[in-house]
PDB file of C-alpha atoms and ligand atoms in Angstrom:
ATOM      1  CA  MET A 102       0.000   0.000   0.000  1.00 36.00           C
ATOM      2  CA  GLY A 103       1.307   3.491  -0.830  1.00 37.00           C
ATOM      3  CA  GLN A 104       2.467   5.738   1.959  1.00 39.00           C
ATOM      4  CA  ALA A 105      -0.028   8.335   3.139  1.00 38.00           C
ATOM      5  CA  LEU A 106       0.745  11.736   1.720  1.00 35.00           C
ATOM      6  CA  PRO A 107       1.842  14.339   4.237  1.00 36.00           C
ATOM      7  CA  ALA A 108      -0.971  16.723   5.127  1.00 38.00           C
ATOM      8  CA  ILE A 109       0.770  19.707   3.559  1.00 36.00           C
ATOM      9  CA  PHE A 110       1.112  17.869   0.265  1.00 34.00           C
ATOM     10  CA  THR A 111      -2.512  16.849   0.066  1.00 36.00           C
ATOM     11  CA  ARG A 112      -3.587  20.358   0.969  1.00 39.00           C
ATOM     12  CA  GLU A 113      -1.349  21.796  -1.720  1.00 39.00           C
ATOM     13  CA  CYS A 114      -2.215  19.602  -4.640  1.00 36.00           C
ATOM     14  CA  ALA A 115      -5.360  17.652  -4.077  1.00 35.00           C
ATOM     15  CA  SER A 116      -7.912  19.873  -2.442  1.00 36.00           C
ATOM     16  CA  TRP A 117      -8.755  22.360  -5.114  1.00 35.00           C
ATOM     17  CA  HIS A 118     -12.062  20.682  -5.850  1.00 33.00           C
ATOM     18  CA  PHE A 119     -13.094  21.764  -2.379  1.00 34.00           C
ATOM     19  CA  ALA A 120     -12.004  25.301  -3.015  1.00 36.00           C
ATOM     20  CA  PHE A 121     -15.169  26.791  -1.618  1.00 34.00           C
ATOM     21  CA  SER A 122     -15.456  24.683   1.489  1.00 33.00           C
ATOM     22  CA  ASP A 123     -12.239  25.673   3.219  1.00 37.00           C
ATOM     23  CA  ALA A 124     -12.611  28.910   5.142  1.00 38.00           C
ATOM     24  CA  ARG A 125      -8.857  28.968   5.817  1.00 45.00           C
ATOM     25  CA  ASN A 126      -8.133  29.828   2.203  1.00 45.00           C
ATOM     26  CA  ASN A 127      -5.225  27.428   2.267  1.00 52.00           C
ATOM     27  CA  ASP A 128      -6.394  25.391  -0.635  1.00 57.00           C
ATOM     28  CA  PHE A 129      -5.116  27.224  -3.647  1.00 68.00           C
ATOM     29  CA  GLN A 130      -4.171  24.971  -6.463  1.00 72.00           C
ATOM     30  CA  LEU A 131      -0.687  26.331  -6.656  1.00 78.00           C
ATOM     31  CA  TYR A 132       0.624  27.125 -10.074  1.00 76.00           C
ATOM     32  CA  TYR A 133       4.359  26.558 -10.083  1.00 80.00           C
ATOM     33  CA  ASP A 134       6.840  26.246 -12.892  1.00 82.00           C
ATOM     34  CA  ALA A 135      10.253  27.383 -11.661  1.00 81.00           C
ATOM     35  CA  ASN A 136      11.651  28.386 -15.070  1.00 81.00           C
ATOM     36  CA  GLU A 137       8.501  30.125 -16.201  1.00 83.00           C
ATOM     37  CA  ILE A 138       8.252  32.121 -12.975  1.00 87.00           C
ATOM     38  CA  GLU A 139      11.867  33.256 -13.214  1.00 89.00           C
ATOM     39  CA  GLY A 140      11.327  34.478 -16.795  1.00 89.00           C
ATOM     40  CA  GLU A 141       8.112  36.274 -15.827  1.00 88.00           C
ATOM     41  CA  PHE A 142       9.712  38.197 -12.967  1.00 91.00           C
ATOM     42  CA  ASP A 143      12.631  39.127 -15.156  1.00 92.00           C
ATOM     43  CA  SER A 144      10.516  40.440 -18.029  1.00 89.00           C
ATOM     44  CA  ALA A 145       8.245  42.429 -15.657  1.00 90.00           C
ATOM     45  CA  ALA A 146      11.348  43.984 -14.097  1.00 90.00           C
ATOM     46  CA  THR A 147      13.129  44.703 -17.366  1.00 90.00           C
ATOM     47  CA  CYS A 148      10.154  46.327 -19.129  1.00 89.00           C
ATOM     48  CA  ARG A 149      10.108  50.034 -18.239  1.00 90.00           C
ATOM     49  CA  ILE A 150       7.160  52.308 -18.847  1.00 88.00           C
ATOM     50  CA  GLY A 151       7.241  56.105 -19.110  1.00 88.00           C
ATOM     51  CA  LEU A 152       5.002  57.848 -16.554  1.00 83.00           C
ATOM     52  CA  GLY A 153       5.466  61.572 -17.178  1.00 83.00           C
ATOM     53  CA  PRO A 154       9.079  62.410 -16.367  1.00 84.00           C
ATOM     54  CA  TRP A 155       9.697  58.991 -14.753  1.00 84.00           C
ATOM     55  CA  LYS A 156      10.387  55.559 -16.096  1.00 87.00           C
ATOM     56  CA  VAL A 157       8.885  52.875 -13.925  1.00 87.00           C
ATOM     57  CA  CYS A 158       9.418  49.135 -14.217  1.00 89.00           C
ATOM     58  CA  LEU A 159       6.320  47.158 -15.094  1.00 87.00           C
ATOM     59  CA  TYR A 160       6.707  44.997 -11.959  1.00 86.00           C
ATOM     60  CA  ASP A 161       6.250  48.076  -9.767  1.00 87.00           C
ATOM     61  CA  ILE A 162       3.057  49.046 -11.557  1.00 86.00           C
ATOM     62  CA  LEU A 163       1.648  45.528 -11.231  1.00 84.00           C
ATOM     63  CA  MET A 164       2.886  44.552  -7.777  1.00 82.00           C
ATOM     64  CA  GLY A 165       5.765  46.501  -6.242  1.00 75.00           C
ATOM     65  CA  PHE A 166       3.792  49.673  -5.417  1.00 82.00           C
ATOM     66  CA  TRP A 167       0.920  47.741  -3.827  1.00 86.00           C
ATOM     67  CA  GLU A 168       3.310  45.699  -1.679  1.00 88.00           C
ATOM     68  CA  ARG A 169       4.967  48.816  -0.286  1.00 91.00           C
ATOM     69  CA  HIS A 170       2.503  49.284   2.580  1.00 94.00           C
ATOM     70  CA  SER A 171       3.224  45.771   3.897  1.00 96.00           C
ATOM     71  CA  ASN A 172       6.954  46.238   3.398  1.00 96.00           C
ATOM     72  CA  ARG A 173       6.719  49.338   5.608  1.00 96.00           C
ATOM     73  CA  ASP A 174       4.750  47.342   8.201  1.00 97.00           C
ATOM     74  CA  ALA A 175       7.382  44.588   8.019  1.00 97.00           C
ATOM     75  CA  MET A 176       9.996  47.256   8.656  1.00 97.00           C
ATOM     76  CA  ARG A 177       8.168  48.296  11.836  1.00 96.00           C
ATOM     77  CA  LEU A 178       8.609  44.765  13.175  1.00 96.00           C
ATOM     78  CA  ILE A 179      12.216  44.589  11.958  1.00 97.00           C
ATOM     79  CA  GLU A 180      13.093  47.902  13.600  1.00 94.00           C
ATOM     80  CA  GLY A 181      13.055  46.287  17.031  1.00 87.00           C
ATOM     81  CA  ALA A 182      15.813  43.863  16.032  1.00 83.00           C
ATOM     82  CA  GLY A 183      18.735  45.813  17.501  1.00 87.00           C
ATOM     83  CA  GLN A 184      21.750  46.535  15.288  1.00 91.00           C
ATOM     84  CA  PRO A 185      22.462  43.533  13.068  1.00 96.00           C
ATOM     85  CA  GLU A 186      25.920  43.490  11.472  1.00 97.00           C
ATOM     86  CA  ARG A 187      24.924  41.415   8.479  1.00 98.00           C
ATOM     87  CA  ILE A 188      21.477  41.428   6.885  1.00 98.00           C
ATOM     88  CA  LEU A 189      20.332  39.269   4.007  1.00 98.00           C
ATOM     89  CA  GLU A 190      17.217  39.982   1.986  1.00 98.00           C
ATOM     90  CA  LEU A 191      15.880  37.078  -0.060  1.00 98.00           C
ATOM     91  CA  GLY A 192      14.001  37.998  -3.262  1.00 98.00           C
ATOM     92  CA  VAL A 193      14.677  41.765  -3.249  1.00 97.00           C
ATOM     93  CA  GLY A 194      12.429  42.431  -6.242  1.00 95.00           C
ATOM     94  CA  SER A 195      12.443  46.105  -7.164  1.00 94.00           C
ATOM     95  CA  GLY A 196      14.082  46.991  -3.838  1.00 96.00           C
ATOM     96  CA  HIS A 197      11.440  48.667  -1.637  1.00 95.00           C
ATOM     97  CA  LEU A 198      12.210  46.655   1.484  1.00 97.00           C
ATOM     98  CA  LEU A 199      15.920  46.776   0.709  1.00 97.00           C
ATOM     99  CA  SER A 200      15.857  50.557   0.618  1.00 97.00           C
ATOM    100  CA  LEU A 201      14.027  50.664   3.977  1.00 97.00           C
ATOM    101  CA  LEU A 202      16.610  48.288   5.465  1.00 97.00           C
ATOM    102  CA  ALA A 203      19.478  50.438   4.186  1.00 97.00           C
ATOM    103  CA  THR A 204      17.870  53.560   5.694  1.00 96.00           C
ATOM    104  CA  ARG A 205      17.195  51.969   9.074  1.00 95.00           C
ATOM    105  CA  PHE A 206      20.521  50.123   9.382  1.00 96.00           C
ATOM    106  CA  PRO A 207      23.154  52.384   7.782  1.00 94.00           C
ATOM    107  CA  GLN A 208      25.979  50.632   9.654  1.00 94.00           C
ATOM    108  CA  SER A 209      25.002  47.112   8.575  1.00 96.00           C
ATOM    109  CA  GLU A 210      26.392  45.139   5.689  1.00 97.00           C
ATOM    110  CA  ILE A 211      23.390  44.251   3.539  1.00 98.00           C
ATOM    111  CA  PHE A 212      23.157  41.484   0.953  1.00 98.00           C
ATOM    112  CA  GLY A 213      20.340  41.456  -1.578  1.00 98.00           C
ATOM    113  CA  VAL A 214      19.605  38.177  -3.322  1.00 98.00           C
ATOM    114  CA  ASP A 215      17.459  37.687  -6.385  1.00 97.00           C
ATOM    115  CA  TYR A 216      17.752  35.379  -9.374  1.00 96.00           C
ATOM    116  CA  SER A 217      16.453  38.025 -11.762  1.00 95.00           C
ATOM    117  CA  SER A 218      19.059  40.457 -13.091  1.00 96.00           C
ATOM    118  CA  GLY A 219      16.171  42.767 -14.116  1.00 94.00           C
ATOM    119  CA  MET A 220      15.040  42.934 -10.460  1.00 95.00           C
ATOM    120  CA  ILE A 221      18.588  43.560  -9.255  1.00 97.00           C
ATOM    121  CA  GLU A 222      18.945  46.440 -11.723  1.00 96.00           C
ATOM    122  CA  ALA A 223      15.580  47.871 -10.577  1.00 94.00           C
ATOM    123  CA  SER A 224      16.754  47.649  -6.934  1.00 96.00           C
ATOM    124  CA  LYS A 225      20.010  49.397  -7.767  1.00 96.00           C
ATOM    125  CA  ARG A 226      18.098  52.217  -9.458  1.00 94.00           C
ATOM    126  CA  LEU A 227      15.865  52.641  -6.401  1.00 93.00           C
ATOM    127  CA  LEU A 228      18.840  52.704  -4.013  1.00 96.00           C
ATOM    128  CA  TYR A 229      20.511  55.261  -6.254  1.00 95.00           C
ATOM    129  CA  ARG A 230      17.345  57.395  -6.376  1.00 92.00           C
ATOM    130  CA  ASN A 231      17.032  57.211  -2.590  1.00 94.00           C
ATOM    131  CA  LYS A 232      20.686  58.283  -2.279  1.00 93.00           C
ATOM    132  CA  HIS A 233      21.922  55.186  -0.470  1.00 91.00           C
ATOM    133  CA  SER A 234      25.566  54.337  -0.389  1.00 87.00           C
ATOM    134  CA  MET A 235      25.980  51.623  -3.010  1.00 88.00           C
ATOM    135  CA  ALA A 236      28.936  50.312  -1.007  1.00 92.00           C
ATOM    136  CA  GLN A 237      26.605  49.265   1.805  1.00 95.00           C
ATOM    137  CA  VAL A 238      24.567  46.820  -0.266  1.00 97.00           C
ATOM    138  CA  ARG A 239      25.945  43.868  -2.174  1.00 97.00           C
ATOM    139  CA  PHE A 240      23.760  42.144  -4.718  1.00 98.00           C
ATOM    140  CA  VAL A 241      24.009  38.446  -5.306  1.00 98.00           C
ATOM    141  CA  LYS A 242      22.275  36.984  -8.339  1.00 97.00           C
ATOM    142  CA  CYS A 243      21.497  33.435  -7.291  1.00 97.00           C
ATOM    143  CA  ASP A 244      18.794  30.982  -6.356  1.00 96.00           C
ATOM    144  CA  CYS A 245      17.621  31.468  -2.756  1.00 97.00           C
ATOM    145  CA  PHE A 246      17.562  27.704  -2.348  1.00 97.00           C
ATOM    146  CA  HIS A 247      21.321  27.455  -2.928  1.00 97.00           C
ATOM    147  CA  LEU A 248      22.946  30.394  -1.200  1.00 98.00           C
ATOM    148  CA  PRO A 249      26.686  30.716  -1.789  1.00 97.00           C
ATOM    149  CA  ASP A 250      29.106  30.182   1.124  1.00 92.00           C
ATOM    150  CA  GLY A 251      30.011  33.876   1.411  1.00 94.00           C
ATOM    151  CA  LEU A 252      26.467  34.563   2.591  1.00 97.00           C
ATOM    152  CA  ASP A 253      26.614  32.615   5.829  1.00 96.00           C
ATOM    153  CA  GLY A 254      26.931  34.196   9.266  1.00 97.00           C
ATOM    154  CA  GLN A 255      23.898  36.478   8.886  1.00 98.00           C
ATOM    155  CA  ASP A 256      22.360  38.168  11.920  1.00 98.00           C
ATOM    156  CA  MET A 257      19.091  38.729  10.154  1.00 98.00           C
ATOM    157  CA  ILE A 258      17.177  37.558   7.091  1.00 98.00           C
ATOM    158  CA  ALA A 259      14.226  39.472   5.700  1.00 98.00           C
ATOM    159  CA  SER A 260      11.963  38.409   2.872  1.00 98.00           C
ATOM    160  CA  SER A 261       8.672  39.663   1.517  1.00 98.00           C
ATOM    161  CA  PHE A 262       6.380  37.820  -0.893  1.00 96.00           C
ATOM    162  CA  LEU A 263       8.869  35.107  -1.738  1.00 97.00           C
ATOM    163  CA  PHE A 264       7.804  32.242   0.537  1.00 97.00           C
ATOM    164  CA  ASP A 265       4.206  32.481  -0.692  1.00 94.00           C
ATOM    165  CA  ILE A 266       5.099  31.731  -4.297  1.00 93.00           C
ATOM    166  CA  GLN A 267       6.708  28.428  -3.315  1.00 92.00           C
ATOM    167  CA  PRO A 268       5.078  25.018  -3.015  1.00 90.00           C
ATOM    168  CA  TYR A 269       4.904  23.944   0.640  1.00 89.00           C
ATOM    169  CA  GLU A 270       7.740  21.447   0.364  1.00 88.00           C
ATOM    170  CA  ARG A 271       9.976  24.187  -1.059  1.00 93.00           C
ATOM    171  CA  ILE A 272       9.019  26.532   1.786  1.00 95.00           C
ATOM    172  CA  GLU A 273      10.523  23.903   4.056  1.00 95.00           C
ATOM    173  CA  HIS A 274      13.739  23.941   1.970  1.00 96.00           C
ATOM    174  CA  LEU A 275      13.830  27.723   2.094  1.00 98.00           C
ATOM    175  CA  LEU A 276      13.503  27.659   5.874  1.00 98.00           C
ATOM    176  CA  LYS A 277      16.346  25.121   6.057  1.00 98.00           C
ATOM    177  CA  GLU A 278      18.541  27.259   3.805  1.00 98.00           C
ATOM    178  CA  SER A 279      17.714  30.357   5.872  1.00 98.00           C
ATOM    179  CA  ALA A 280      18.587  28.542   9.101  1.00 98.00           C
ATOM    180  CA  ARG A 281      21.857  27.366   7.542  1.00 98.00           C
ATOM    181  CA  VAL A 282      23.118  30.873   6.784  1.00 98.00           C
ATOM    182  CA  LEU A 283      21.843  32.506   9.983  1.00 98.00           C
ATOM    183  CA  LYS A 284      24.013  32.804  13.082  1.00 97.00           C
ATOM    184  CA  PRO A 285      22.695  31.103  16.233  1.00 96.00           C
ATOM    185  CA  ASP A 286      19.827  33.245  17.540  1.00 94.00           C
ATOM    186  CA  GLY A 287      19.647  34.975  14.146  1.00 97.00           C
ATOM    187  CA  ARG A 288      16.254  36.401  13.225  1.00 97.00           C
ATOM    188  CA  LEU A 289      14.069  35.687  10.256  1.00 98.00           C
ATOM    189  CA  PHE A 290      11.391  38.161   9.148  1.00 98.00           C
ATOM    190  CA  VAL A 291       8.915  36.981   6.543  1.00 98.00           C
ATOM    191  CA  ALA A 292       5.925  38.764   4.985  1.00 98.00           C
ATOM    192  CA  VAL A 293       3.402  36.717   2.994  1.00 97.00           C
ATOM    193  CA  LEU A 294      -0.202  36.762   1.887  1.00 96.00           C
ATOM    194  CA  ASP A 295      -2.150  35.491   4.882  1.00 96.00           C
ATOM    195  CA  GLY A 296      -4.088  32.260   4.493  1.00 93.00           C
ATOM    196  CA  ALA A 297      -4.647  31.678   8.225  1.00 93.00           C
ATOM    197  CA  LEU A 298      -7.040  34.472   9.055  1.00 93.00           C
ATOM    198  CA  GLU A 299      -8.695  32.777  11.999  1.00 88.00           C
ATOM    199  CA  SER A 300      -5.419  32.701  13.915  1.00 87.00           C
ATOM    200  CA  SER A 301      -4.612  36.332  13.187  1.00 84.00           C
ATOM    201  CA  ARG A 302      -5.156  39.226  15.547  1.00 87.00           C
ATOM    202  CA  ARG A 303      -7.834  40.828  13.425  1.00 94.00           C
ATOM    203  CA  SER A 304     -11.332  41.887  14.318  1.00 95.00           C
ATOM    204  CA  TRP A 305     -14.251  39.673  13.290  1.00 94.00           C
ATOM    205  CA  LEU A 306     -15.182  42.182  10.597  1.00 95.00           C
ATOM    206  CA  GLU A 307     -11.656  42.275   9.161  1.00 96.00           C
ATOM    207  CA  ARG A 308     -11.511  38.477   9.095  1.00 95.00           C
ATOM    208  CA  LYS A 309     -14.805  38.322   7.209  1.00 94.00           C
ATOM    209  CA  PHE A 310     -13.705  40.983   4.758  1.00 96.00           C
ATOM    210  CA  PHE A 311     -10.321  39.402   4.068  1.00 96.00           C
ATOM    211  CA  SER A 312     -11.839  35.944   3.860  1.00 94.00           C
ATOM    212  CA  MET A 313     -14.076  37.204   1.043  1.00 94.00           C
ATOM    213  CA  ALA A 314     -11.114  38.984  -0.533  1.00 95.00           C
ATOM    214  CA  ASN A 315      -9.073  35.754  -0.437  1.00 93.00           C
ATOM    215  CA  SER A 316     -11.975  33.837  -1.987  1.00 90.00           C
ATOM    216  CA  PHE A 317     -12.270  36.420  -4.746  1.00 90.00           C
ATOM    217  CA  TYR A 318      -8.524  36.290  -5.308  1.00 90.00           C
ATOM    218  CA  ARG A 319      -8.700  32.504  -5.469  1.00 87.00           C
ATOM    219  CA  LEU A 320     -11.297  32.759  -8.240  1.00 84.00           C
ATOM    220  CA  CYS A 321      -8.981  35.000 -10.244  1.00 85.00           C
ATOM    221  CA  TYR A 322      -5.731  33.258  -9.372  1.00 81.00           C
ATOM    222  CA  ARG A 323      -4.602  31.366 -12.415  1.00 68.00           C
ATOM    223  CA  SER A 324      -7.974  31.625 -14.119  1.00 81.00           C
ATOM    224  CA  GLU A 325      -7.240  30.772 -17.743  1.00 81.00           C
ATOM    225  CA  GLY A 326      -8.919  33.936 -19.105  1.00 86.00           C
ATOM    226  CA  LEU A 327      -7.134  36.332 -16.781  1.00 84.00           C
ATOM    227  CA  ARG A 328      -3.879  34.525 -17.290  1.00 80.00           C
ATOM    228  CA  TRP A 329      -4.225  34.894 -21.056  1.00 83.00           C
ATOM    229  CA  LEU A 330      -5.084  38.592 -20.687  1.00 85.00           C
ATOM    230  CA  SER A 331      -2.266  39.220 -18.244  1.00 81.00           C
ATOM    231  CA  HIS A 332       0.243  37.472 -20.504  1.00 79.00           C
ATOM    232  CA  LYS A 333      -0.887  39.629 -23.431  1.00 83.00           C
ATOM    233  CA  LEU A 334      -0.933  42.919 -21.534  1.00 84.00           C
ATOM    234  CA  PHE A 335       1.949  42.512 -19.118  1.00 83.00           C
ATOM    235  CA  LYS A 336       4.823  40.967 -21.040  1.00 79.00           C
ATOM    236  CA  GLY A 337       3.909  37.451 -19.951  1.00 76.00           C
ATOM    237  CA  TYR A 338       3.618  38.298 -16.239  1.00 80.00           C
ATOM    238  CA  TYR A 339       0.894  36.946 -13.993  1.00 80.00           C
ATOM    239  CA  THR A 340       0.619  36.960 -10.217  1.00 82.00           C
ATOM    240  CA  HIS A 341       2.262  34.110  -8.293  1.00 85.00           C
ATOM    241  CA  CYS A 342       1.769  34.764  -4.569  1.00 90.00           C
ATOM    242  CA  ARG A 343      -1.093  32.981  -2.840  1.00 91.00           C
ATOM    243  CA  PRO A 344      -2.186  33.048   0.816  1.00 94.00           C
ATOM    244  CA  ILE A 345      -0.360  30.569   3.060  1.00 93.00           C
ATOM    245  CA  ASP A 346      -0.158  29.692   6.738  1.00 94.00           C
ATOM    246  CA  ILE A 347       3.419  30.817   7.351  1.00 96.00           C
ATOM    247  CA  GLU A 348       3.327  30.290  11.111  1.00 97.00           C
ATOM    248  CA  ALA A 349       2.360  26.641  10.643  1.00 96.00           C
ATOM    249  CA  CYS A 350       5.200  26.188   8.113  1.00 96.00           C
ATOM    250  CA  VAL A 351       7.750  27.709  10.473  1.00 97.00           C
ATOM    251  CA  GLU A 352       6.538  25.735  13.480  1.00 96.00           C
ATOM    252  CA  ARG A 353       6.481  22.508  11.486  1.00 95.00           C
ATOM    253  CA  SER A 354      10.084  23.049  10.390  1.00 96.00           C
ATOM    254  CA  GLY A 355      11.263  22.894  14.014  1.00 97.00           C
ATOM    255  CA  LEU A 356      14.118  25.237  13.057  1.00 98.00           C
ATOM    256  CA  PHE A 357      12.746  28.516  14.418  1.00 98.00           C
ATOM    257  CA  SER A 358      10.592  29.778  17.253  1.00 97.00           C
ATOM    258  CA  ILE A 359       8.093  32.455  16.366  1.00 97.00           C
ATOM    259  CA  ARG A 360       8.766  35.511  18.481  1.00 96.00           C
ATOM    260  CA  SER A 361       6.168  37.926  17.180  1.00 96.00           C
ATOM    261  CA  SER A 362       3.818  38.540  14.303  1.00 96.00           C
ATOM    262  CA  ALA A 363       1.887  41.416  12.819  1.00 96.00           C
ATOM    263  CA  VAL A 364      -0.916  41.824  10.325  1.00 97.00           C
ATOM    264  CA  SER A 365      -0.923  44.079   7.311  1.00 97.00           C
ATOM    265  CA  SER A 366      -2.539  44.233   3.896  1.00 96.00           C
ATOM    266  CA  ILE A 367      -1.846  44.724   0.254  1.00 95.00           C
ATOM    267  CA  ARG A 368      -3.474  48.058  -0.510  1.00 93.00           C
ATOM    268  CA  ILE A 369      -4.683  49.294  -3.843  1.00 88.00           C
ATOM    269  CA  CYS A 370      -4.785  53.086  -3.899  1.00 86.00           C
ATOM    270  CA  GLY A 371      -4.792  53.040  -0.091  1.00 88.00           C
ATOM    271  CA  VAL A 372      -7.701  50.568   0.185  1.00 93.00           C
ATOM    272  CA  PRO A 373      -6.977  47.218   1.923  1.00 94.00           C
ATOM    273  CA  PHE A 374      -7.343  44.415  -0.594  1.00 94.00           C
ATOM    274  CA  LEU A 375      -5.547  41.240   0.544  1.00 96.00           C
ATOM    275  CA  PRO A 376      -4.435  40.200   4.031  1.00 97.00           C
ATOM    276  CA  VAL A 377      -0.724  39.946   4.828  1.00 97.00           C
ATOM    277  CA  ARG A 378       1.028  38.293   7.761  1.00 98.00           C
ATOM    278  CA  ILE A 379       4.478  39.281   8.920  1.00 98.00           C
ATOM    279  CA  ILE A 380       6.376  37.049  11.318  1.00 98.00           C
ATOM    280  CA  GLU A 381       9.566  37.342  13.310  1.00 98.00           C
ATOM    281  CA  ALA A 382      11.205  33.996  14.067  1.00 98.00           C
ATOM    282  CA  VAL A 383      14.380  33.200  15.960  1.00 98.00           C
ATOM    283  CA  LYS A 384      16.708  30.390  14.949  1.00 98.00           C
ATOM    284  CA  ARG A 385      16.683  27.586  17.528  1.00 95.00           C
TER     285      ARG A 385
HETATM  286  C1  SAM B  83       6.827  38.602  -5.540  1.00 94.10           C
HETATM  287  S1  SAM B  83       8.427  39.274  -5.738  1.00 94.10           S
HETATM  288  C2  SAM B  83       8.629  40.191  -4.239  1.00 94.10           C
HETATM  289  C3  SAM B  83       9.665  41.254  -4.354  1.00 94.10           C
HETATM  290  C4  SAM B  83       9.847  42.171  -3.148  1.00 94.10           C
HETATM  291  N1  SAM B  83      10.291  41.440  -2.005  1.00 94.10           N
HETATM  292  C5  SAM B  83       8.597  42.968  -2.855  1.00 94.10           C
HETATM  293  O1  SAM B  83       8.056  42.853  -1.764  1.00 94.10           O
HETATM  294  O2  SAM B  83       8.166  43.733  -3.715  1.00 94.10           O
HETATM  295  C6  SAM B  83       9.462  37.864  -5.523  1.00 94.10           C
HETATM  296  C7  SAM B  83      10.913  38.131  -5.870  1.00 94.10           C
HETATM  297  O3  SAM B  83      11.681  36.977  -5.548  1.00 94.10           O
HETATM  298  C8  SAM B  83      12.495  36.608  -6.645  1.00 94.10           C
HETATM  299  N2  SAM B  83      12.620  35.143  -6.578  1.00 94.10           N
HETATM  300  C9  SAM B  83      11.626  34.236  -6.689  1.00 94.10           C
HETATM  301  N3  SAM B  83      12.100  32.986  -6.537  1.00 94.10           N
HETATM  302  C10 SAM B  83      13.440  33.123  -6.332  1.00 94.10           C
HETATM  303  C11 SAM B  83      14.494  32.194  -6.112  1.00 94.10           C
HETATM  304  N4  SAM B  83      14.261  30.876  -6.067  1.00 94.10           N
HETATM  305  N5  SAM B  83      15.744  32.669  -5.950  1.00 94.10           N
HETATM  306  C12 SAM B  83      15.994  34.007  -5.999  1.00 94.10           C
HETATM  307  N6  SAM B  83      15.033  34.936  -6.189  1.00 94.10           N
HETATM  308  C13 SAM B  83      13.766  34.504  -6.348  1.00 94.10           C
HETATM  309  C14 SAM B  83      11.786  37.127  -7.894  1.00 94.10           C
HETATM  310  O4  SAM B  83      12.673  37.363  -8.963  1.00 94.10           O
HETATM  311  C15 SAM B  83      11.144  38.398  -7.359  1.00 94.10           C
HETATM  312  O5  SAM B  83      12.021  39.478  -7.502  1.00 94.10           O
END
């Protein structure tokens, strides 16, 4: 008889038929093709669009700007982390969190990892615009799942909207890789779309609202029509993040203890749209 599938696997792959019955919103049928995703991020970062006197990368118009509110909320949690000497950001994207880190920790050595050279260039432009010392931040173009040796000994790792594009089994790998490069007692800060609303410190009304928002998002997520339209309009890009239960993933890994968490949201023109969870975990 075949071995029973681990709960996280069945939830990931097999439960999409029950999409409407699971109030936890954890049952997205995850779309994941590593090569395709990499190409999509790169083309959305490389394509630049003129907005008056500015040129903005397409990724910022589609995602980056709307994620900024949660990146600022993540920064509020990170701010309490003392004075780390070495900080690593995984999946820097167009650099909004990176720029906040460089502002808050001017004495720290910061490493920004992304596998998209388009994203790294976009981050460099933002740091330049925000007048940061380019000597403070080193960019490493690599896969977050295989971090080079020079990146070990980190006091802190921060990452926003990277864990929630990964299948659950890869989230476990990412947590292992993060633990490997962190010093003992090093801190991990992660922001993701929140798929565990009932365990969040939100009011009843907020939970109801975000539960409906997650359900709506689930309807759109990877719908064939929208995907086709998005590919046509946005240089092949389509959204990848989906709500997950990050606290459960971290606890299950046994590698970190969760020290604190905060709630936030993706906002469109200032209006809350999707729920976000930010956690602070300490390496065991
Ligand atoms: C959804 S974006 C988030 C970007 C940024 N943190 C933000 O909040 O706007 C995810 C980023 O992670 C990068 N990424 C995804 N998977 C990666 C991997 N396996 N290794 C390195 N970078 C990765 C993508 O290129 C992209 O820039």
